[in-house]
Tab-separated table of C-alpha atoms in Angstrom:
chain	number	residue	atom	x	y	z
R	371	UNK	CA	190.320	10.688	6.070
R	372	UNK	CA	193.046	9.387	8.251
R	373	UNK	CA	195.446	6.523	7.250
R	374	UNK	CA	197.648	4.873	9.943
R	375	UNK	CA	200.165	2.245	8.911
R	376	UNK	CA	199.983	-0.731	11.288
R	377	UNK	CA	202.113	-3.336	9.519
R	378	UNK	CA	205.141	-3.112	7.206
R	379	UNK	CA	206.953	-6.455	7.044
R	380	UNK	CA	208.384	-7.556	3.718
R	381	UNK	CA	205.491	-7.219	1.377
R	382	UNK	CA	202.938	-7.376	4.034
R	383	UNK	CA	201.031	-4.180	4.744
R	384	UNK	CA	198.401	-3.117	7.287
R	385	UNK	CA	196.447	0.062	7.746
R	386	UNK	CA	193.762	1.608	9.804
R	387	UNK	CA	191.676	3.983	7.847
R	388	UNK	CA	189.095	6.507	9.500
R	389	UNK	CA	186.532	8.276	7.579
R	390	UNK	CA	185.184	11.043	9.790
R	391	UNK	CA	181.626	11.631	10.698
R	392	UNK	CA	181.886	14.937	9.061
R	393	UNK	CA	183.168	13.500	5.735
R	394	UNK	CA	180.369	11.015	5.765
R	395	UNK	CA	177.813	13.573	6.464
R	396	UNK	CA	178.961	15.763	3.552
R	397	UNK	CA	178.844	12.596	1.481
R	398	UNK	CA	175.212	11.927	2.342
R	399	UNK	CA	174.355	15.592	1.731
R	400	UNK	CA	175.879	15.454	-1.701
R	401	UNK	CA	173.758	12.369	-2.582
R	402	UNK	CA	170.572	14.149	-1.387
R	403	UNK	CA	171.303	17.247	-3.330
R	404	UNK	CA	172.024	14.932	-6.449
R	405	UNK	CA	168.628	13.057	-5.972
R	406	UNK	CA	166.428	16.041	-4.881
R	407	UNK	CA	165.470	17.325	-8.408
R	408	UNK	CA	163.776	14.004	-9.153
R	409	UNK	CA	162.047	13.509	-5.666
R	410	UNK	CA	158.318	14.303	-5.213
R	411	UNK	CA	156.753	14.434	-1.854
R	412	UNK	CA	153.051	15.298	-0.815
R	413	UNK	CA	152.732	18.931	-0.237
R	414	UNK	CA	155.798	20.004	-2.115
R	415	UNK	CA	156.588	20.525	-5.780
R	416	UNK	CA	159.076	18.236	-7.524
R	417	UNK	CA	162.540	19.271	-6.609
R	418	UNK	CA	161.501	21.429	-3.997
R	419	UNK	CA	161.336	19.092	-0.907
R	420	UNK	CA	163.261	20.666	2.119
R	421	UNK	CA	166.634	18.953	2.737
R	422	UNK	CA	165.696	18.014	6.340
R	423	UNK	CA	162.568	15.935	5.151
R	424	UNK	CA	164.775	14.299	2.467
R	425	UNK	CA	167.231	13.469	5.173
R	426	UNK	CA	164.606	12.002	7.424
R	427	UNK	CA	163.096	10.026	4.472
R	428	UNK	CA	166.120	8.776	2.606
R	429	UNK	CA	169.033	9.614	4.918
R	430	UNK	CA	169.466	6.145	6.492
R	431	UNK	CA	169.438	4.370	3.092
R	432	UNK	CA	171.851	6.779	1.578
R	433	UNK	CA	174.057	6.525	4.616
R	434	UNK	CA	174.770	2.987	3.880
R	435	UNK	CA	175.608	3.834	0.222
R	436	UNK	CA	177.767	6.850	1.253
R	437	UNK	CA	179.758	4.702	3.788
R	438	UNK	CA	180.564	2.071	1.178
R	439	UNK	CA	181.567	4.765	-1.319
R	440	UNK	CA	183.685	6.562	1.259
R	441	UNK	CA	185.586	3.433	2.324
R	442	UNK	CA	186.148	2.621	-1.449
R	443	UNK	CA	187.317	6.073	-2.173
R	444	UNK	CA	189.465	6.051	0.759
R	445	UNK	CA	191.184	2.782	-0.233
R	446	UNK	CA	191.529	3.898	-3.994
R	447	UNK	CA	193.276	7.158	-2.586
R	448	UNK	CA	195.580	5.107	-0.466
R	449	UNK	CA	196.790	2.967	-3.444
R	450	UNK	CA	197.145	6.102	-5.670
R	451	UNK	CA	199.150	7.882	-3.036
R	452	UNK	CA	201.365	4.894	-1.885
R	453	UNK	CA	201.951	3.446	-5.370
R	454	UNK	CA	201.174	0.012	-3.953
R	455	UNK	CA	199.686	-2.667	-6.154
R	456	UNK	CA	198.015	-5.425	-4.107
R	457	UNK	CA	199.076	-8.919	-5.169
R	458	UNK	CA	195.370	-10.063	-4.322
R	459	UNK	CA	192.105	-8.391	-3.312
R	460	UNK	CA	192.857	-6.540	0.091
R	461	UNK	CA	191.184	-7.738	3.231
R	462	UNK	CA	188.831	-4.958	4.423
R	463	UNK	CA	186.888	-4.920	7.565
R	464	UNK	CA	184.921	-2.283	9.485
R	465	UNK	CA	185.960	-2.479	13.066
R	466	UNK	CA	183.300	-0.512	14.901
R	467	UNK	CA	180.450	-2.829	14.599
R	468	UNK	CA	178.463	-0.678	16.966
R	469	UNK	CA	178.503	2.193	14.729
R	470	UNK	CA	175.814	4.756	14.960
R	471	UNK	CA	174.984	8.058	13.203
R	472	UNK	CA	177.454	10.754	14.101
R	473	UNK	CA	180.455	8.180	14.604
R	474	UNK	CA	183.641	7.989	12.533
R	475	UNK	CA	183.996	4.987	10.487
R	476	UNK	CA	187.084	2.720	11.440
R	477	UNK	CA	188.365	0.369	8.810
R	478	UNK	CA	191.198	-2.118	8.957
R	479	UNK	CA	192.801	-3.072	5.573
R	480	UNK	CA	195.631	-5.538	4.940
R	481	UNK	CA	197.244	-6.917	1.813
R	482	UNK	CA	200.384	-8.099	0.221
R	483	UNK	CA	202.079	-5.628	-2.133
R	484	UNK	CA	203.431	-6.585	-5.514
R	485	UNK	CA	207.303	-6.333	-5.328
R	486	UNK	CA	209.608	-3.951	-7.284
R	487	UNK	CA	210.825	-6.024	-10.034
R	488	UNK	CA	214.328	-5.401	-11.305
R	489	UNK	CA	215.117	-4.389	-14.765
R	490	UNK	CA	216.668	-7.138	-16.982
R	491	UNK	CA	219.333	-6.458	-19.729
R	492	UNK	CA	217.582	-8.713	-22.363
R	493	UNK	CA	220.422	-8.534	-24.759
R	494	UNK	CA	222.593	-10.537	-22.280
R	495	UNK	CA	220.198	-13.509	-22.826
R	496	UNK	CA	221.711	-16.079	-25.194
R	497	UNK	CA	219.241	-18.498	-26.668
R	498	UNK	CA	219.396	-21.191	-29.665
R	499	UNK	CA	216.694	-21.317	-32.244
R	500	UNK	CA	216.359	-24.832	-33.561
R	501	UNK	CA	215.637	-25.236	-37.171
R	502	UNK	CA	214.647	-28.423	-38.912
R	503	UNK	CA	213.828	-28.888	-42.447
R	504	UNK	CA	211.402	-31.423	-43.924
R	505	UNK	CA	213.411	-34.104	-45.548
R	506	UNK	CA	212.483	-36.340	-48.319
R	507	UNK	CA	211.780	-39.371	-45.966
R	508	UNK	CA	209.439	-37.337	-43.740
R	509	UNK	CA	207.539	-36.085	-46.824
R	510	UNK	CA	207.237	-39.701	-48.181
R	511	UNK	CA	206.105	-40.962	-44.859
R	512	UNK	CA	203.400	-38.316	-44.720
R	513	UNK	CA	202.330	-39.171	-48.220
R	514	UNK	CA	202.119	-42.825	-47.279
R	515	UNK	CA	199.798	-41.930	-44.391
R	516	UNK	CA	197.698	-39.866	-46.691
R	517	UNK	CA	197.276	-42.587	-49.151
R	518	UNK	CA	195.862	-44.747	-46.306
R	519	UNK	CA	193.450	-42.095	-45.611
R	520	UNK	CA	192.360	-41.623	-49.205
R	521	UNK	CA	191.852	-45.479	-49.573
R	522	UNK	CA	190.462	-46.880	-52.749
R	523	UNK	CA	188.792	-50.215	-53.106
R	524	UNK	CA	189.448	-53.104	-55.670
R	525	UNK	CA	187.236	-56.051	-56.644
R	526	UNK	CA	187.846	-59.116	-54.509
R	527	UNK	CA	188.344	-62.479	-56.244
R	528	UNK	CA	185.161	-64.020	-57.555
R	529	UNK	CA	183.241	-65.929	-54.970
R	530	UNK	CA	184.914	-64.105	-52.068
R	531	UNK	CA	182.754	-63.078	-49.038
R	532	UNK	CA	182.744	-59.579	-47.958
R	533	UNK	CA	184.497	-58.611	-44.710
R	534	UNK	CA	184.298	-55.896	-42.294
R	535	UNK	CA	185.840	-52.822	-43.901
R	536	UNK	CA	185.130	-53.860	-47.393
R	537	UNK	CA	182.897	-51.982	-49.782
R	538	UNK	CA	179.937	-53.671	-51.063
R	539	UNK	CA	177.843	-52.229	-54.049
R	540	UNK	CA	174.205	-52.976	-53.468
R	541	UNK	CA	170.640	-52.256	-54.846
R	542	UNK	CA	168.033	-52.330	-51.813
R	543	UNK	CA	164.573	-51.774	-51.269
R	544	UNK	CA	163.247	-51.069	-47.824
R	545	UNK	CA	159.785	-51.923	-46.545
R	546	UNK	CA	157.800	-51.390	-43.329
R	547	UNK	CA	154.816	-53.526	-42.780
R	548	UNK	CA	155.200	-54.885	-46.307
R	549	UNK	CA	154.985	-51.464	-47.852
R	550	UNK	CA	157.982	-49.509	-49.463
R	551	UNK	CA	158.580	-46.252	-47.740
R	552	UNK	CA	160.024	-43.060	-49.103
R	553	UNK	CA	163.919	-42.789	-49.068
R	554	UNK	CA	164.087	-46.609	-48.518
R	555	UNK	CA	165.420	-47.542	-52.061
R	556	UNK	CA	168.751	-47.002	-53.860
R	557	UNK	CA	170.684	-48.570	-56.808
R	558	UNK	CA	174.515	-49.166	-57.070
R	559	UNK	CA	175.012	-47.816	-53.458
R	560	UNK	CA	178.658	-48.109	-52.229
R	561	UNK	CA	178.577	-49.085	-48.516
R	562	UNK	CA	181.602	-49.591	-46.432
R	563	UNK	CA	180.887	-52.418	-43.822
R	564	UNK	CA	181.653	-51.097	-40.324
R	565	UNK	CA	181.275	-47.580	-41.210
R	566	UNK	CA	178.112	-47.334	-39.151
R	567	UNK	CA	176.486	-45.094	-41.838
R	568	UNK	CA	173.280	-47.153	-42.088
R	569	UNK	CA	170.719	-48.099	-39.366
R	570	UNK	CA	172.357	-50.300	-36.488
R	571	UNK	CA	172.614	-53.790	-37.468
R	572	UNK	CA	172.302	-53.365	-41.153
R	573	UNK	CA	175.815	-53.602	-42.121
R	574	UNK	CA	176.789	-56.593	-39.960
R	575	UNK	CA	174.218	-58.494	-41.864
R	576	UNK	CA	176.050	-58.041	-45.124
R	577	UNK	CA	179.402	-59.422	-43.776
R	578	UNK	CA	179.900	-62.681	-45.532
R	579	UNK	CA	177.899	-61.809	-48.595
R	580	UNK	CA	179.052	-62.624	-52.070
R	581	UNK	CA	178.352	-60.961	-55.559
R	582	UNK	CA	174.932	-61.584	-57.045
R	583	UNK	CA	173.683	-62.771	-53.718
R	584	UNK	CA	170.129	-61.661	-52.576
R	585	UNK	CA	170.049	-60.911	-48.797
R	586	UNK	CA	167.182	-59.844	-46.771
R	587	UNK	CA	168.238	-57.479	-43.971
R	588	UNK	CA	165.988	-57.145	-40.908
R	589	UNK	CA	166.452	-54.226	-38.676
R	590	UNK	CA	164.513	-51.787	-36.403
R	591	UNK	CA	164.503	-48.010	-36.651
R	592	UNK	CA	165.791	-46.308	-33.464
R	593	UNK	CA	163.005	-44.815	-31.276
R	594	UNK	CA	164.684	-41.492	-31.798
R	595	UNK	CA	165.049	-41.788	-35.575
R	596	UNK	CA	164.436	-38.503	-37.323
R	597	UNK	CA	161.476	-39.416	-39.498
R	598	UNK	CA	158.521	-39.868	-37.049
R	599	UNK	CA	156.649	-42.416	-39.504
R	600	UNK	CA	159.580	-44.824	-39.095
R	601	UNK	CA	160.867	-44.309	-35.591
R	602	UNK	CA	160.789	-47.348	-33.480
R	603	UNK	CA	159.416	-49.627	-36.417
R	604	UNK	CA	160.661	-52.872	-37.893
R	605	UNK	CA	161.889	-52.794	-41.414
R	606	UNK	CA	162.906	-55.302	-44.030
R	607	UNK	CA	165.582	-54.396	-46.847
R	608	UNK	CA	165.732	-56.589	-49.979
R	609	UNK	CA	169.299	-56.192	-50.882
R	610	UNK	CA	171.179	-57.341	-54.065
R	611	UNK	CA	174.882	-57.473	-53.920
R	612	UNK	CA	176.443	-56.362	-57.081
R	613	UNK	CA	180.225	-55.927	-56.192
R	614	UNK	CA	182.502	-56.811	-53.258
R	615	UNK	CA	185.594	-54.688	-52.965
R	616	UNK	CA	188.628	-54.810	-50.607
R	617	UNK	CA	190.243	-51.536	-49.247
R	618	UNK	CA	193.686	-50.614	-50.544
R	619	UNK	CA	195.944	-47.576	-50.208
R	620	UNK	CA	195.446	-44.931	-52.701
R	621	UNK	CA	198.057	-44.816	-55.382
R	622	UNK	CA	200.425	-41.866	-54.682
R	623	UNK	CA	199.883	-39.801	-57.809
R	624	UNK	CA	198.201	-36.652	-59.162
R	625	UNK	CA	194.881	-38.003	-58.689
R	626	UNK	CA	195.386	-38.683	-54.969
R	627	UNK	CA	196.827	-35.158	-54.600
R	628	UNK	CA	193.584	-33.694	-56.127
R	629	UNK	CA	191.683	-35.451	-53.218
R	630	UNK	CA	193.427	-33.163	-50.994
R	631	UNK	CA	192.899	-29.965	-52.910
R	632	UNK	CA	196.359	-29.842	-54.458
R	633	UNK	CA	196.923	-29.154	-58.151
R	634	UNK	CA	199.090	-32.227	-58.608
R	635	UNK	CA	201.516	-34.408	-56.553
R	636	UNK	CA	204.343	-32.024	-56.563
R	637	UNK	CA	202.119	-29.305	-55.184
R	638	UNK	CA	200.930	-31.665	-52.376
R	639	UNK	CA	204.507	-32.415	-51.506
R	640	UNK	CA	205.245	-28.659	-51.164
R	641	UNK	CA	202.083	-28.294	-48.877
R	642	UNK	CA	203.122	-31.207	-46.808
R	643	UNK	CA	206.683	-29.956	-46.531
R	644	UNK	CA	205.325	-26.529	-45.283
R	645	UNK	CA	203.005	-28.197	-42.803
R	646	UNK	CA	205.745	-30.257	-41.371
R	647	UNK	CA	208.111	-27.414	-41.102
R	648	UNK	CA	205.381	-25.348	-39.307
R	649	UNK	CA	205.005	-28.178	-36.946
R	650	UNK	CA	208.764	-28.372	-36.320
R	651	UNK	CA	209.070	-24.576	-35.854
R	652	UNK	CA	206.158	-24.788	-33.138
R	653	UNK	CA	208.009	-27.443	-31.189
R	654	UNK	CA	211.184	-25.481	-31.580
R	655	UNK	CA	209.626	-22.394	-30.250
R	656	UNK	CA	208.515	-24.259	-27.125
R	657	UNK	CA	212.154	-25.433	-26.579
R	658	UNK	CA	213.293	-21.819	-27.044
R	659	UNK	CA	210.789	-20.419	-24.738
R	660	UNK	CA	211.870	-23.088	-22.007
R	661	UNK	CA	215.292	-21.739	-22.505
R	662	UNK	CA	214.293	-18.257	-21.998
R	663	UNK	CA	212.352	-18.935	-18.998
R	664	UNK	CA	215.264	-20.874	-17.501
R	665	UNK	CA	217.692	-18.008	-18.294
R	666	UNK	CA	215.259	-15.561	-16.709
R	667	UNK	CA	214.909	-17.884	-13.670
R	668	UNK	CA	218.655	-17.677	-13.014
R	669	UNK	CA	219.058	-14.113	-13.731
R	670	UNK	CA	216.395	-12.545	-11.670
R	671	UNK	CA	215.431	-12.938	-7.975
R	672	UNK	CA	212.949	-10.857	-5.775
R	673	UNK	CA	210.734	-11.300	-3.009
R	674	UNK	CA	207.295	-12.807	-3.748
R	675	UNK	CA	203.901	-12.392	-2.229
R	676	UNK	CA	203.374	-15.374	-0.058
R	677	UNK	CA	199.628	-15.573	-0.858
R	678	UNK	CA	200.443	-15.801	-4.523
R	679	UNK	CA	202.890	-18.557	-4.117
R	680	UNK	CA	200.642	-20.587	-1.813
R	681	UNK	CA	197.605	-20.234	-4.165
R	682	UNK	CA	199.850	-21.378	-7.094
R	683	UNK	CA	201.157	-24.344	-5.226
R	684	UNK	CA	197.781	-25.419	-4.165
R	685	UNK	CA	196.579	-25.303	-7.816
R	686	UNK	CA	199.555	-27.310	-8.912
R	687	UNK	CA	199.120	-29.988	-6.436
R	688	UNK	CA	195.320	-30.228	-7.150
R	689	UNK	CA	195.891	-30.503	-10.743
R	690	UNK	CA	198.636	-33.116	-10.499
R	691	UNK	CA	196.403	-35.129	-8.003
R	692	UNK	CA	193.496	-35.282	-10.445
R	693	UNK	CA	196.107	-36.240	-13.359
R	694	UNK	CA	197.053	-39.224	-11.098
R	695	UNK	CA	193.392	-39.958	-10.336
R	696	UNK	CA	191.624	-39.397	-13.620
R	697	UNK	CA	188.522	-41.577	-12.531
R	698	UNK	CA	187.627	-38.871	-9.961
R	699	UNK	CA	186.286	-35.787	-11.949
R	700	UNK	CA	184.593	-33.806	-9.241
R	701	UNK	CA	186.455	-32.128	-6.136
R	702	UNK	CA	184.821	-34.445	-3.501
R	703	UNK	CA	188.112	-35.954	-2.511
R	704	UNK	CA	190.672	-35.701	0.455
R	705	UNK	CA	192.467	-32.331	0.900
R	706	UNK	CA	195.681	-32.234	-1.413
R	707	UNK	CA	198.679	-30.703	0.548
R	708	UNK	CA	201.280	-29.225	-1.732
R	709	UNK	CA	204.768	-30.665	-1.412
R	710	UNK	CA	208.305	-28.916	-1.332
R	711	UNK	CA	208.465	-29.782	-5.132
R	712	UNK	CA	205.048	-28.108	-5.797
R	713	UNK	CA	206.198	-25.106	-3.736
R	714	UNK	CA	209.381	-24.728	-5.660
R	715	UNK	CA	207.559	-24.934	-8.971
R	716	UNK	CA	204.908	-22.279	-7.752
R	717	UNK	CA	207.759	-20.103	-6.644
R	718	UNK	CA	209.263	-20.181	-10.311
R	719	UNK	CA	205.897	-19.780	-11.932
R	720	UNK	CA	204.878	-16.775	-9.869
R	721	UNK	CA	208.237	-14.998	-10.265
R	722	UNK	CA	208.383	-15.550	-13.868
R	723	UNK	CA	204.808	-14.586	-14.404
R	724	UNK	CA	205.235	-11.309	-12.471
R	725	UNK	CA	208.421	-10.592	-14.475
R	726	UNK	CA	206.740	-11.286	-17.812
R	727	UNK	CA	203.905	-9.120	-16.854
R	728	UNK	CA	206.063	-6.225	-15.918
R	729	UNK	CA	208.113	-6.531	-19.067
R	730	UNK	CA	204.896	-6.456	-21.068
R	731	UNK	CA	203.507	-3.499	-19.371
R	732	UNK	CA	206.633	-1.420	-19.811
R	733	UNK	CA	206.716	-2.412	-23.415
R	734	UNK	CA	203.071	-1.375	-23.636
R	735	UNK	CA	202.217	-4.884	-25.185
R	736	UNK	CA	198.521	-5.485	-25.451
R	737	UNK	CA	196.271	-8.275	-26.917
R	738	UNK	CA	194.049	-6.738	-29.505
R	739	UNK	CA	190.356	-7.490	-29.945
R	740	UNK	CA	191.123	-9.146	-33.183
R	741	UNK	CA	193.318	-11.596	-31.419
R	742	UNK	CA	190.876	-12.194	-28.643
R	743	UNK	CA	188.011	-12.891	-31.175
R	744	UNK	CA	190.332	-15.211	-33.130
R	745	UNK	CA	191.329	-17.148	-29.898
R	746	UNK	CA	187.591	-17.406	-29.079
R	747	UNK	CA	186.830	-18.756	-32.584
R	748	UNK	CA	189.476	-21.306	-32.360
R	749	UNK	CA	188.354	-22.405	-28.988
R	750	UNK	CA	184.531	-22.410	-30.131
R	751	UNK	CA	185.393	-25.051	-32.718
R	752	UNK	CA	185.872	-27.584	-29.850
R	753	UNK	CA	182.118	-27.377	-29.293
R	754	UNK	CA	180.493	-28.279	-32.809
R	755	UNK	CA	176.973	-27.011	-33.024
R	756	UNK	CA	177.391	-24.740	-30.017
R	757	UNK	CA	179.887	-22.343	-31.297
R	758	UNK	CA	177.768	-19.369	-30.920
R	759	UNK	CA	176.774	-20.202	-27.349
R	760	UNK	CA	180.328	-20.571	-26.299
R	761	UNK	CA	181.215	-17.301	-28.086
R	762	UNK	CA	178.420	-15.471	-26.200
R	763	UNK	CA	179.412	-17.189	-22.931
R	764	UNK	CA	182.828	-15.801	-23.189
R	765	UNK	CA	181.702	-12.369	-24.077
R	766	UNK	CA	179.703	-12.088	-20.769
R	767	UNK	CA	182.452	-13.887	-18.528
R	768	UNK	CA	185.233	-11.500	-17.658
R	769	UNK	CA	187.065	-14.410	-15.715
R	770	UNK	CA	187.066	-16.642	-18.850
R	771	UNK	CA	188.304	-13.723	-21.118
R	772	UNK	CA	191.096	-13.261	-18.735
R	773	UNK	CA	192.091	-16.980	-18.714
R	774	UNK	CA	192.158	-16.693	-22.603
R	775	UNK	CA	193.931	-13.456	-22.744
R	776	UNK	CA	196.803	-14.442	-20.267
R	777	UNK	CA	198.491	-16.887	-22.648
R	778	UNK	CA	198.080	-14.693	-25.620
R	779	UNK	CA	199.734	-11.887	-23.715
R	780	UNK	CA	202.583	-13.988	-22.526
R	781	UNK	CA	203.346	-15.275	-25.946
R	782	UNK	CA	203.422	-11.719	-27.151
R	783	UNK	CA	205.935	-10.809	-24.336
R	784	UNK	CA	208.057	-13.929	-25.201
R	785	UNK	CA	208.262	-13.013	-28.850
R	786	UNK	CA	209.094	-9.290	-27.644
R	787	UNK	CA	212.097	-10.773	-25.698
R	788	UNK	CA	213.224	-13.053	-28.571
R	789	UNK	CA	213.721	-10.123	-30.619
R	790	UNK	CA	215.956	-8.332	-28.102
R	791	UNK	CA	217.977	-11.313	-27.031
R	792	UNK	CA	221.011	-12.797	-28.648
R	793	UNK	CA	219.575	-15.746	-30.688
R	794	UNK	CA	221.587	-18.281	-32.554
R	795	UNK	CA	220.253	-20.440	-35.285
R	796	UNK	CA	220.950	-24.117	-35.085
R	797	UNK	CA	220.040	-26.561	-37.626
R	798	UNK	CA	219.178	-30.015	-36.470
R	799	UNK	CA	217.475	-33.181	-37.849
R	800	UNK	CA	213.982	-34.212	-37.057
R	801	UNK	CA	215.127	-37.073	-34.857
R	802	UNK	CA	217.415	-34.508	-32.799
R	803	UNK	CA	214.437	-32.101	-32.511
R	804	UNK	CA	212.103	-35.169	-31.215
R	805	UNK	CA	214.723	-35.998	-28.597
R	806	UNK	CA	214.750	-32.424	-27.465
R	807	UNK	CA	211.014	-32.317	-27.144
R	808	UNK	CA	211.039	-35.598	-25.278
R	809	UNK	CA	213.604	-34.053	-22.893
R	810	UNK	CA	211.352	-31.075	-22.427
R	811	UNK	CA	208.447	-33.093	-21.586
R	812	UNK	CA	210.425	-35.114	-18.972
R	813	UNK	CA	211.329	-32.218	-17.017
């Protein structure tokens, strides 16, 4: 194998690679010898076919395989010897299109090498860790919201008409073609009007109902209704209204706390406080992470592969265009050209991405199988009823796995840097944290 450098400008590299005819012939012979024991041919015992006949019968097909393997091997050896790491898949082209048996193989290869990334003294990085405690007012506000969620119902004044959102207690008997049907009867059933828990049109006919009133509700079962004997059929429900109740916020007490799985109100307040402080800590971490990235951006400069920056800028511009044009879901739209702002942001993202990847590699940081499985399970919950299908899809899709692994890896590297940097705690209020978050979102 002969390798000749043809380009070395910045991070751009170009090479001519020659795999000699002799090397290729040796490779073909090796493949024939490997396959020979399993080959049968008329007139010869299995594994005893002469090499000359094997080459005549299988040589052309094996030559194609040997050519590809020889080229791949030559490229792999080049990267091993040079220490280069390509930023993207190298462009490889065989230049002697008129190749015939007995000729050398001539290949052109070009790529952009990843740059040498400088060391960073992480102890020189100074960061603030914002700490916000859950105050009584925040806990009380959360309790009030929970009380609305866990609403109770109280009897309306005698003679009041039921409104949308009210709870009516009813006895009902359903009939199809004048005959009662299985599952169509109940007593003292509490139905919240507007909850859409009954057949379409049922609840609306009870709006305006009063206690002790008899109402005949006429509906049609949907064509796709689960019970085949009722699907698409008209039905009449004889209803007796026994109570009309208006919604009201649940009283904030031990009983309400138990609805949310707490032992009592005091325990619920502790749970709320812990949840709020976890939310505050999550927001504070994002602010601290932005501070870290800003610090690294100022500290470290190095040459970047133009192809990576160009690809990132194109992706940024395309995503922002769709954010501004949400009505267009596909990609059948005018070409989006990155602006100077997009290019500048891409430069930052690529540089910080390469820097964090280098730090993680040197620190031997890895995403474990357990962490990947947990991430897959968390994302699968976004597809109710299809969790298993999503899980299997990710397991079979390397690109999807990489997309999920990348943010996990970055977060672990960021946590590693936090441990080495000089971090000062700063206690702030919830309002101050909110302003900091808003400032982060505006950048």
